[in-house]
Amino acid sequence: MRRFRALLSTMAMAGLCGCTATAEHRPHHAVAIHSEPAGAACLLTGAAEPITEVAATPAVVRLPQSPRDVRVFCTSPGRAPVAATLPAEMDAKQVTGTMVAFGAGPALAGLMVGAGYRYAPTLNVALPPMRFASAQDRDRFFADRTAESRRHFDQPIRVNKGMCRADEFGCQHMIAEMERARDEELARLEKLREVTPASP
């Protein structure tokens, strides 16, 4: 255990992972978000935590280095909402170089906090057109999408609530941010439902 702690300390002092515990100080990856059609609004989250948002595609976002996949939820009037995934891909060359230079311990510890991962430089999101034969069909479709969004957010929210004490400000703040991201996504779905016509 003492040897492992020493490895972690060495990694932190040498900056092997190129980051700190906070996203602000990690290396960032520029990712271009495109949609078909253009002009979609997108919310980006990682493990239900908000990362950033795009007012209208195309746009370039800067994502902190992380081992977590990024969920990109996009909406556009007249188009079906889409939740795409931007996977965190391991950079095998970087990981191997770190292991050769500093050993397996620091390399593995760095992977735990995101070192050695990267995102593809471009994500394309296709939003198919929506047409509904009746208002009931439209409302059923959006009820299903709402249920999917709730499942995505509520499970990690429950897990974190079970682990966080009431006096842990940082943890409670993270939960509040997750709930904010969930409520924003649900609000966008409801707004899209309201402006989506259905055939009489």
mmCIF file with all atom_site columns, C-alpha atoms in Angstrom:
data_model
loop_
_atom_site.group_PDB
_atom_site.id
_atom_site.type_symbol
_atom_site.label_atom_id
_atom_site.label_alt_id
_atom_site.label_comp_id
_atom_site.label_asym_id
_atom_site.label_entity_id
_atom_site.label_seq_id
_atom_site.pdbx_PDB_ins_code
_atom_site.Cartn_x
_atom_site.Cartn_y
_atom_site.Cartn_z
_atom_site.occupancy
_atom_site.B_iso_or_equiv
_atom_site.pdbx_formal_charge
_atom_site.auth_seq_id
_atom_site.auth_comp_id
_atom_site.auth_asym_id
_atom_site.auth_atom_id
_atom_site.pdbx_PDB_model_num
ATOM 1   C CA . MET A 1 1   ? 0.000   0.000  0.000   1.00 0.00 ? 1   MET A CA 1
ATOM 2   C CA . ARG A 1 2   ? 2.810   2.431  0.871   1.00 0.00 ? 2   ARG A CA 1
ATOM 3   C CA . ARG A 1 3   ? 4.512   1.670  -2.435  1.00 0.00 ? 3   ARG A CA 1
ATOM 4   C CA . PHE A 1 4   ? 1.282   2.379  -4.338  1.00 0.00 ? 4   PHE A CA 1
ATOM 5   C CA . ARG A 1 5   ? 0.811   5.676  -2.506  1.00 0.00 ? 5   ARG A CA 1
ATOM 6   C CA . ALA A 1 6   ? 4.372   6.611  -3.319  1.00 0.00 ? 6   ALA A CA 1
ATOM 7   C CA . LEU A 1 7   ? 3.694   5.923  -6.987  1.00 0.00 ? 7   LEU A CA 1
ATOM 8   C CA . LEU A 1 8   ? 0.622   8.153  -6.877  1.00 0.00 ? 8   LEU A CA 1
ATOM 9   C CA . SER A 1 9   ? 2.637   10.903 -5.229  1.00 0.00 ? 9   SER A CA 1
ATOM 10  C CA . THR A 1 10  ? 5.371   10.597 -7.833  1.00 0.00 ? 10  THR A CA 1
ATOM 11  C CA . MET A 1 11  ? 2.804   10.745 -10.610 1.00 0.00 ? 11  MET A CA 1
ATOM 12  C CA . ALA A 1 12  ? 1.202   13.862 -9.169  1.00 0.00 ? 12  ALA A CA 1
ATOM 13  C CA . MET A 1 13  ? 4.504   15.687 -8.732  1.00 0.00 ? 13  MET A CA 1
ATOM 14  C CA . ALA A 1 14  ? 5.822   14.745 -12.153 1.00 0.00 ? 14  ALA A CA 1
ATOM 15  C CA . GLY A 1 15  ? 2.517   15.575 -13.810 1.00 0.00 ? 15  GLY A CA 1
ATOM 16  C CA . LEU A 1 16  ? 2.502   12.277 -15.673 1.00 0.00 ? 16  LEU A CA 1
ATOM 17  C CA . CYS A 1 17  ? -1.213  12.364 -16.323 1.00 0.00 ? 17  CYS A CA 1
ATOM 18  C CA . GLY A 1 18  ? -1.078  15.984 -17.436 1.00 0.00 ? 18  GLY A CA 1
ATOM 19  C CA . CYS A 1 19  ? -4.036  16.892 -15.253 1.00 0.00 ? 19  CYS A CA 1
ATOM 20  C CA . THR A 1 20  ? -5.252  17.561 -11.754 1.00 0.00 ? 20  THR A CA 1
ATOM 21  C CA . ALA A 1 21  ? -8.405  16.358 -10.047 1.00 0.00 ? 21  ALA A CA 1
ATOM 22  C CA . THR A 1 22  ? -10.336 19.283 -11.500 1.00 0.00 ? 22  THR A CA 1
ATOM 23  C CA . ALA A 1 23  ? -11.536 19.447 -15.085 1.00 0.00 ? 23  ALA A CA 1
ATOM 24  C CA . GLU A 1 24  ? -10.261 23.023 -15.427 1.00 0.00 ? 24  GLU A CA 1
ATOM 25  C CA . HIS A 1 25  ? -6.633  21.887 -15.214 1.00 0.00 ? 25  HIS A CA 1
ATOM 26  C CA . ARG A 1 26  ? -6.833  18.751 -17.358 1.00 0.00 ? 26  ARG A CA 1
ATOM 27  C CA . PRO A 1 27  ? -5.731  18.716 -20.970 1.00 0.00 ? 27  PRO A CA 1
ATOM 28  C CA . HIS A 1 28  ? -8.688  19.468 -23.227 1.00 0.00 ? 28  HIS A CA 1
ATOM 29  C CA . HIS A 1 29  ? -9.685  18.018 -26.583 1.00 0.00 ? 29  HIS A CA 1
ATOM 30  C CA . ALA A 1 30  ? -11.328 20.179 -29.261 1.00 0.00 ? 30  ALA A CA 1
ATOM 31  C CA . VAL A 1 31  ? -14.283 18.352 -30.810 1.00 0.00 ? 31  VAL A CA 1
ATOM 32  C CA . ALA A 1 32  ? -16.379 19.652 -33.700 1.00 0.00 ? 32  ALA A CA 1
ATOM 33  C CA . ILE A 1 33  ? -20.078 18.849 -33.269 1.00 0.00 ? 33  ILE A CA 1
ATOM 34  C CA . HIS A 1 34  ? -22.031 18.671 -36.537 1.00 0.00 ? 34  HIS A CA 1
ATOM 35  C CA . SER A 1 35  ? -25.646 17.746 -37.148 1.00 0.00 ? 35  SER A CA 1
ATOM 36  C CA . GLU A 1 36  ? -27.860 16.956 -40.087 1.00 0.00 ? 36  GLU A CA 1
ATOM 37  C CA . PRO A 1 37  ? -29.608 19.313 -40.445 1.00 0.00 ? 37  PRO A CA 1
ATOM 38  C CA . ALA A 1 38  ? -27.411 22.069 -39.017 1.00 0.00 ? 38  ALA A CA 1
ATOM 39  C CA . GLY A 1 39  ? -28.695 24.337 -36.266 1.00 0.00 ? 39  GLY A CA 1
ATOM 40  C CA . ALA A 1 40  ? -29.407 21.703 -33.604 1.00 0.00 ? 40  ALA A CA 1
ATOM 41  C CA . ALA A 1 41  ? -29.071 22.568 -29.918 1.00 0.00 ? 41  ALA A CA 1
ATOM 42  C CA . CYS A 1 42  ? -27.071 20.003 -27.923 1.00 0.00 ? 42  CYS A CA 1
ATOM 43  C CA . LEU A 1 43  ? -26.402 19.205 -24.267 1.00 0.00 ? 43  LEU A CA 1
ATOM 44  C CA . LEU A 1 44  ? -23.191 17.342 -23.401 1.00 0.00 ? 44  LEU A CA 1
ATOM 45  C CA . THR A 1 45  ? -22.954 15.260 -20.239 1.00 0.00 ? 45  THR A CA 1
ATOM 46  C CA . GLY A 1 46  ? -20.550 12.675 -18.820 1.00 0.00 ? 46  GLY A CA 1
ATOM 47  C CA . ALA A 1 47  ? -21.915 10.095 -16.375 1.00 0.00 ? 47  ALA A CA 1
ATOM 48  C CA . ALA A 1 48  ? -24.967 12.398 -16.015 1.00 0.00 ? 48  ALA A CA 1
ATOM 49  C CA . GLU A 1 49  ? -22.790 15.392 -15.062 1.00 0.00 ? 49  GLU A CA 1
ATOM 50  C CA . PRO A 1 50  ? -23.145 18.470 -17.303 1.00 0.00 ? 50  PRO A CA 1
ATOM 51  C CA . ILE A 1 51  ? -20.070 19.345 -19.364 1.00 0.00 ? 51  ILE A CA 1
ATOM 52  C CA . THR A 1 52  ? -21.169 22.046 -21.799 1.00 0.00 ? 52  THR A CA 1
ATOM 53  C CA . GLU A 1 53  ? -23.887 22.906 -24.293 1.00 0.00 ? 53  GLU A CA 1
ATOM 54  C CA . VAL A 1 54  ? -24.091 23.960 -27.910 1.00 0.00 ? 54  VAL A CA 1
ATOM 55  C CA . ALA A 1 55  ? -26.609 26.633 -28.893 1.00 0.00 ? 55  ALA A CA 1
ATOM 56  C CA . ALA A 1 56  ? -26.525 25.685 -32.576 1.00 0.00 ? 56  ALA A CA 1
ATOM 57  C CA . THR A 1 57  ? -24.462 23.274 -34.642 1.00 0.00 ? 57  THR A CA 1
ATOM 58  C CA . PRO A 1 58  ? -21.905 23.254 -36.130 1.00 0.00 ? 58  PRO A CA 1
ATOM 59  C CA . ALA A 1 59  ? -19.777 24.213 -33.146 1.00 0.00 ? 59  ALA A CA 1
ATOM 60  C CA . VAL A 1 60  ? -16.455 23.323 -31.554 1.00 0.00 ? 60  VAL A CA 1
ATOM 61  C CA . VAL A 1 61  ? -16.390 22.335 -27.882 1.00 0.00 ? 61  VAL A CA 1
ATOM 62  C CA . ARG A 1 62  ? -13.432 21.749 -25.563 1.00 0.00 ? 62  ARG A CA 1
ATOM 63  C CA . LEU A 1 63  ? -13.783 18.579 -23.513 1.00 0.00 ? 63  LEU A CA 1
ATOM 64  C CA . PRO A 1 64  ? -11.556 17.806 -20.511 1.00 0.00 ? 64  PRO A CA 1
ATOM 65  C CA . GLN A 1 65  ? -9.540  14.606 -20.763 1.00 0.00 ? 65  GLN A CA 1
ATOM 66  C CA . SER A 1 66  ? -11.536 11.841 -19.104 1.00 0.00 ? 66  SER A CA 1
ATOM 67  C CA . PRO A 1 67  ? -12.141 8.079  -19.223 1.00 0.00 ? 67  PRO A CA 1
ATOM 68  C CA . ARG A 1 68  ? -15.890 8.728  -19.462 1.00 0.00 ? 68  ARG A CA 1
ATOM 69  C CA . ASP A 1 69  ? -17.904 8.634  -22.656 1.00 0.00 ? 69  ASP A CA 1
ATOM 70  C CA . VAL A 1 70  ? -19.756 11.860 -23.463 1.00 0.00 ? 70  VAL A CA 1
ATOM 71  C CA . ARG A 1 71  ? -23.491 11.828 -24.138 1.00 0.00 ? 71  ARG A CA 1
ATOM 72  C CA . VAL A 1 72  ? -24.510 14.387 -26.769 1.00 0.00 ? 72  VAL A CA 1
ATOM 73  C CA . PHE A 1 73  ? -28.259 15.062 -26.669 1.00 0.00 ? 73  PHE A CA 1
ATOM 74  C CA . CYS A 1 74  ? -29.470 17.153 -29.615 1.00 0.00 ? 74  CYS A CA 1
ATOM 75  C CA . THR A 1 75  ? -32.843 18.626 -30.560 1.00 0.00 ? 75  THR A CA 1
ATOM 76  C CA . SER A 1 76  ? -34.123 20.570 -33.545 1.00 0.00 ? 76  SER A CA 1
ATOM 77  C CA . PRO A 1 77  ? -37.671 21.647 -34.503 1.00 0.00 ? 77  PRO A CA 1
ATOM 78  C CA . GLY A 1 78  ? -39.361 19.059 -36.710 1.00 0.00 ? 78  GLY A CA 1
ATOM 79  C CA . ARG A 1 79  ? -36.672 16.483 -36.013 1.00 0.00 ? 79  ARG A CA 1
ATOM 80  C CA . ALA A 1 80  ? -36.536 13.548 -33.623 1.00 0.00 ? 80  ALA A CA 1
ATOM 81  C CA . PRO A 1 81  ? -34.329 14.145 -30.568 1.00 0.00 ? 81  PRO A CA 1
ATOM 82  C CA . VAL A 1 82  ? -31.146 12.079 -30.632 1.00 0.00 ? 82  VAL A CA 1
ATOM 83  C CA . ALA A 1 83  ? -28.728 11.066 -27.874 1.00 0.00 ? 83  ALA A CA 1
ATOM 84  C CA . ALA A 1 84  ? -25.384 10.236 -29.498 1.00 0.00 ? 84  ALA A CA 1
ATOM 85  C CA . THR A 1 85  ? -22.289 8.927  -27.740 1.00 0.00 ? 85  THR A CA 1
ATOM 86  C CA . LEU A 1 86  ? -18.788 10.328 -28.097 1.00 0.00 ? 86  LEU A CA 1
ATOM 87  C CA . PRO A 1 87  ? -16.611 7.505  -26.729 1.00 0.00 ? 87  PRO A CA 1
ATOM 88  C CA . ALA A 1 88  ? -13.466 8.053  -24.708 1.00 0.00 ? 88  ALA A CA 1
ATOM 89  C CA . GLU A 1 89  ? -10.801 6.189  -26.675 1.00 0.00 ? 89  GLU A CA 1
ATOM 90  C CA . MET A 1 90  ? -7.594  4.938  -25.102 1.00 0.00 ? 90  MET A CA 1
ATOM 91  C CA . ASP A 1 91  ? -4.444  6.339  -26.677 1.00 0.00 ? 91  ASP A CA 1
ATOM 92  C CA . ALA A 1 92  ? -2.348  3.166  -26.611 1.00 0.00 ? 92  ALA A CA 1
ATOM 93  C CA . LYS A 1 93  ? 0.800   4.950  -27.786 1.00 0.00 ? 93  LYS A CA 1
ATOM 94  C CA . GLN A 1 94  ? 0.652   7.470  -24.937 1.00 0.00 ? 94  GLN A CA 1
ATOM 95  C CA . VAL A 1 95  ? -0.082  4.797  -22.325 1.00 0.00 ? 95  VAL A CA 1
ATOM 96  C CA . THR A 1 96  ? 2.768   2.603  -23.561 1.00 0.00 ? 96  THR A CA 1
ATOM 97  C CA . GLY A 1 97  ? 5.162   5.552  -23.520 1.00 0.00 ? 97  GLY A CA 1
ATOM 98  C CA . THR A 1 98  ? 4.221   6.381  -19.930 1.00 0.00 ? 98  THR A CA 1
ATOM 99  C CA . MET A 1 99  ? 4.680   2.760  -18.846 1.00 0.00 ? 99  MET A CA 1
ATOM 100 C CA . VAL A 1 100 ? 8.111   2.584  -20.484 1.00 0.00 ? 100 VAL A CA 1
ATOM 101 C CA . ALA A 1 101 ? 9.248   5.890  -18.998 1.00 0.00 ? 101 ALA A CA 1
ATOM 102 C CA . PHE A 1 102 ? 7.755   5.666  -15.503 1.00 0.00 ? 102 PHE A CA 1
ATOM 103 C CA . GLY A 1 103 ? 6.453   2.132  -14.915 1.00 0.00 ? 103 GLY A CA 1
ATOM 104 C CA . ALA A 1 104 ? 3.074   0.426  -14.832 1.00 0.00 ? 104 ALA A CA 1
ATOM 105 C CA . GLY A 1 105 ? 1.938   1.878  -11.491 1.00 0.00 ? 105 GLY A CA 1
ATOM 106 C CA . PRO A 1 106 ? 1.903   5.545  -12.494 1.00 0.00 ? 106 PRO A CA 1
ATOM 107 C CA . ALA A 1 107 ? 0.474   4.682  -15.909 1.00 0.00 ? 107 ALA A CA 1
ATOM 108 C CA . LEU A 1 108 ? -2.447  2.739  -14.426 1.00 0.00 ? 108 LEU A CA 1
ATOM 109 C CA . ALA A 1 109 ? -3.083  5.400  -11.783 1.00 0.00 ? 109 ALA A CA 1
ATOM 110 C CA . GLY A 1 110 ? -3.120  8.014  -14.535 1.00 0.00 ? 110 GLY A CA 1
ATOM 111 C CA . LEU A 1 111 ? -5.665  6.010  -16.523 1.00 0.00 ? 111 LEU A CA 1
ATOM 112 C CA . MET A 1 112 ? -8.009  6.082  -13.539 1.00 0.00 ? 112 MET A CA 1
ATOM 113 C CA . VAL A 1 113 ? -8.224  9.882  -13.773 1.00 0.00 ? 113 VAL A CA 1
ATOM 114 C CA . GLY A 1 114 ? -8.350  10.068 -17.552 1.00 0.00 ? 114 GLY A CA 1
ATOM 115 C CA . ALA A 1 115 ? -4.741  10.222 -18.709 1.00 0.00 ? 115 ALA A CA 1
ATOM 116 C CA . GLY A 1 116 ? -4.227  8.274  -21.910 1.00 0.00 ? 116 GLY A CA 1
ATOM 117 C CA . TYR A 1 117 ? -7.767  8.877  -23.189 1.00 0.00 ? 117 TYR A CA 1
ATOM 118 C CA . ARG A 1 118 ? -8.861  11.098 -26.046 1.00 0.00 ? 118 ARG A CA 1
ATOM 119 C CA . TYR A 1 119 ? -11.976 11.959 -28.033 1.00 0.00 ? 119 TYR A CA 1
ATOM 120 C CA . ALA A 1 120 ? -12.426 11.837 -31.784 1.00 0.00 ? 120 ALA A CA 1
ATOM 121 C CA . PRO A 1 121 ? -12.062 15.328 -33.315 1.00 0.00 ? 121 PRO A CA 1
ATOM 122 C CA . THR A 1 122 ? -15.508 15.250 -34.964 1.00 0.00 ? 122 THR A CA 1
ATOM 123 C CA . LEU A 1 123 ? -18.971 13.955 -34.078 1.00 0.00 ? 123 LEU A CA 1
ATOM 124 C CA . ASN A 1 124 ? -21.801 13.898 -36.611 1.00 0.00 ? 124 ASN A CA 1
ATOM 125 C CA . VAL A 1 125 ? -25.364 13.617 -35.309 1.00 0.00 ? 125 VAL A CA 1
ATOM 126 C CA . ALA A 1 126 ? -28.211 12.849 -37.723 1.00 0.00 ? 126 ALA A CA 1
ATOM 127 C CA . LEU A 1 127 ? -31.674 13.939 -36.571 1.00 0.00 ? 127 LEU A CA 1
ATOM 128 C CA . PRO A 1 128 ? -34.405 12.160 -38.576 1.00 0.00 ? 128 PRO A CA 1
ATOM 129 C CA . PRO A 1 129 ? -37.636 13.987 -39.436 1.00 0.00 ? 129 PRO A CA 1
ATOM 130 C CA . MET A 1 130 ? -40.698 13.410 -37.252 1.00 0.00 ? 130 MET A CA 1
ATOM 131 C CA . ARG A 1 131 ? -44.225 12.830 -38.524 1.00 0.00 ? 131 ARG A CA 1
ATOM 132 C CA . PHE A 1 132 ? -47.124 11.664 -36.386 1.00 0.00 ? 132 PHE A CA 1
ATOM 133 C CA . ALA A 1 133 ? -50.538 10.478 -37.506 1.00 0.00 ? 133 ALA A CA 1
ATOM 134 C CA . SER A 1 134 ? -52.189 11.759 -34.333 1.00 0.00 ? 134 SER A CA 1
ATOM 135 C CA . ALA A 1 135 ? -51.551 13.763 -31.199 1.00 0.00 ? 135 ALA A CA 1
ATOM 136 C CA . GLN A 1 136 ? -51.693 10.501 -29.239 1.00 0.00 ? 136 GLN A CA 1
ATOM 137 C CA . ASP A 1 137 ? -48.849 9.040  -31.305 1.00 0.00 ? 137 ASP A CA 1
ATOM 138 C CA . ARG A 1 138 ? -46.796 12.194 -30.798 1.00 0.00 ? 138 ARG A CA 1
ATOM 139 C CA . ASP A 1 139 ? -47.375 12.253 -27.054 1.00 0.00 ? 139 ASP A CA 1
ATOM 140 C CA . ARG A 1 140 ? -46.548 8.543  -26.755 1.00 0.00 ? 140 ARG A CA 1
ATOM 141 C CA . PHE A 1 141 ? -43.287 9.074  -28.630 1.00 0.00 ? 141 PHE A CA 1
ATOM 142 C CA . PHE A 1 142 ? -42.225 11.917 -26.348 1.00 0.00 ? 142 PHE A CA 1
ATOM 143 C CA . ALA A 1 143 ? -43.307 10.016 -23.237 1.00 0.00 ? 143 ALA A CA 1
ATOM 144 C CA . ASP A 1 144 ? -40.930 7.220  -24.256 1.00 0.00 ? 144 ASP A CA 1
ATOM 145 C CA . ARG A 1 145 ? -38.085 9.684  -24.902 1.00 0.00 ? 145 ARG A CA 1
ATOM 146 C CA . THR A 1 146 ? -38.730 11.325 -21.528 1.00 0.00 ? 146 THR A CA 1
ATOM 147 C CA . ALA A 1 147 ? -38.585 7.945  -19.786 1.00 0.00 ? 147 ALA A CA 1
ATOM 148 C CA . GLU A 1 148 ? -35.255 7.205  -21.498 1.00 0.00 ? 148 GLU A CA 1
ATOM 149 C CA . SER A 1 149 ? -33.821 10.524 -20.343 1.00 0.00 ? 149 SER A CA 1
ATOM 150 C CA . ARG A 1 150 ? -34.975 9.955  -16.782 1.00 0.00 ? 150 ARG A CA 1
ATOM 151 C CA . ARG A 1 151 ? -33.371 6.504  -16.706 1.00 0.00 ? 151 ARG A CA 1
ATOM 152 C CA . HIS A 1 152 ? -30.090 7.943  -17.971 1.00 0.00 ? 152 HIS A CA 1
ATOM 153 C CA . PHE A 1 153 ? -29.893 10.525 -15.194 1.00 0.00 ? 153 PHE A CA 1
ATOM 154 C CA . ASP A 1 154 ? -31.780 9.036  -12.260 1.00 0.00 ? 154 ASP A CA 1
ATOM 155 C CA . GLN A 1 155 ? -29.642 5.926  -11.735 1.00 0.00 ? 155 GLN A CA 1
ATOM 156 C CA . PRO A 1 156 ? -26.330 7.808  -11.188 1.00 0.00 ? 156 PRO A CA 1
ATOM 157 C CA . ILE A 1 157 ? -28.192 10.427 -9.141  1.00 0.00 ? 157 ILE A CA 1
ATOM 158 C CA . ARG A 1 158 ? -29.515 7.693  -6.828  1.00 0.00 ? 158 ARG A CA 1
ATOM 159 C CA . VAL A 1 159 ? -26.067 6.112  -6.523  1.00 0.00 ? 159 VAL A CA 1
ATOM 160 C CA . ASN A 1 160 ? -24.443 9.409  -5.569  1.00 0.00 ? 160 ASN A CA 1
ATOM 161 C CA . LYS A 1 161 ? -27.199 10.302 -3.120  1.00 0.00 ? 161 LYS A CA 1
ATOM 162 C CA . GLY A 1 162 ? -26.567 6.981  -1.406  1.00 0.00 ? 162 GLY A CA 1
ATOM 163 C CA . MET A 1 163 ? -22.852 7.737  -1.033  1.00 0.00 ? 163 MET A CA 1
ATOM 164 C CA . CYS A 1 164 ? -22.908 11.467 -0.189  1.00 0.00 ? 164 CYS A CA 1
ATOM 165 C CA . ARG A 1 165 ? -23.397 12.850 3.284   1.00 0.00 ? 165 ARG A CA 1
ATOM 166 C CA . ALA A 1 166 ? -25.602 15.901 3.713   1.00 0.00 ? 166 ALA A CA 1
ATOM 167 C CA . ASP A 1 167 ? -22.606 17.985 4.837   1.00 0.00 ? 167 ASP A CA 1
ATOM 168 C CA . GLU A 1 168 ? -20.418 17.102 1.829   1.00 0.00 ? 168 GLU A CA 1
ATOM 169 C CA . PHE A 1 169 ? -20.782 20.289 -0.192  1.00 0.00 ? 169 PHE A CA 1
ATOM 170 C CA . GLY A 1 170 ? -18.832 19.123 -3.234  1.00 0.00 ? 170 GLY A CA 1
ATOM 171 C CA . CYS A 1 171 ? -20.803 15.914 -3.521  1.00 0.00 ? 171 CYS A CA 1
ATOM 172 C CA . GLN A 1 172 ? -24.153 17.638 -2.993  1.00 0.00 ? 172 GLN A CA 1
ATOM 173 C CA . HIS A 1 173 ? -23.209 20.242 -5.592  1.00 0.00 ? 173 HIS A CA 1
ATOM 174 C CA . MET A 1 174 ? -22.441 17.470 -8.090  1.00 0.00 ? 174 MET A CA 1
ATOM 175 C CA . ILE A 1 175 ? -25.861 15.907 -7.466  1.00 0.00 ? 175 ILE A CA 1
ATOM 176 C CA . ALA A 1 176 ? -27.538 19.286 -7.926  1.00 0.00 ? 176 ALA A CA 1
ATOM 177 C CA . GLU A 1 177 ? -25.708 19.720 -11.245 1.00 0.00 ? 177 GLU A CA 1
ATOM 178 C CA . MET A 1 178 ? -26.860 16.269 -12.383 1.00 0.00 ? 178 MET A CA 1
ATOM 179 C CA . GLU A 1 179 ? -30.438 17.163 -11.500 1.00 0.00 ? 179 GLU A CA 1
ATOM 180 C CA . ARG A 1 180 ? -30.095 20.466 -13.337 1.00 0.00 ? 180 ARG A CA 1
ATOM 181 C CA . ALA A 1 181 ? -28.862 18.688 -16.469 1.00 0.00 ? 181 ALA A CA 1
ATOM 182 C CA . ARG A 1 182 ? -31.732 16.195 -16.237 1.00 0.00 ? 182 ARG A CA 1
ATOM 183 C CA . ASP A 1 183 ? -34.335 18.921 -15.828 1.00 0.00 ? 183 ASP A CA 1
ATOM 184 C CA . GLU A 1 184 ? -32.887 20.892 -18.758 1.00 0.00 ? 184 GLU A CA 1
ATOM 185 C CA . GLU A 1 185 ? -33.045 17.847 -21.026 1.00 0.00 ? 185 GLU A CA 1
ATOM 186 C CA . LEU A 1 186 ? -36.621 17.098 -19.966 1.00 0.00 ? 186 LEU A CA 1
ATOM 187 C CA . ALA A 1 187 ? -37.602 20.736 -20.526 1.00 0.00 ? 187 ALA A CA 1
ATOM 188 C CA . ARG A 1 188 ? -36.165 20.643 -24.052 1.00 0.00 ? 188 ARG A CA 1
ATOM 189 C CA . LEU A 1 189 ? -38.132 17.483 -24.804 1.00 0.00 ? 189 LEU A CA 1
ATOM 190 C CA . GLU A 1 190 ? -41.345 19.079 -23.571 1.00 0.00 ? 190 GLU A CA 1
ATOM 191 C CA . LYS A 1 191 ? -40.717 22.238 -25.582 1.00 0.00 ? 191 LYS A CA 1
ATOM 192 C CA . LEU A 1 192 ? -40.071 20.144 -28.686 1.00 0.00 ? 192 LEU A CA 1
ATOM 193 C CA . ARG A 1 193 ? -43.289 18.178 -28.089 1.00 0.00 ? 193 ARG A CA 1
ATOM 194 C CA . GLU A 1 194 ? -45.282 21.393 -27.818 1.00 0.00 ? 194 GLU A CA 1
ATOM 195 C CA . VAL A 1 195 ? -44.053 22.713 -31.177 1.00 0.00 ? 195 VAL A CA 1
ATOM 196 C CA . THR A 1 196 ? -44.324 19.390 -33.029 1.00 0.00 ? 196 THR A CA 1
ATOM 197 C CA . PRO A 1 197 ? -47.566 19.239 -35.028 1.00 0.00 ? 197 PRO A CA 1
ATOM 198 C CA . ALA A 1 198 ? -49.638 16.114 -35.491 1.00 0.00 ? 198 ALA A CA 1
ATOM 199 C CA . SER A 1 199 ? -51.986 15.311 -38.353 1.00 0.00 ? 199 SER A CA 1
ATOM 200 C CA . PRO A 1 200 ? -55.643 15.700 -37.403 1.00 0.00 ? 200 PRO A CA 1
#
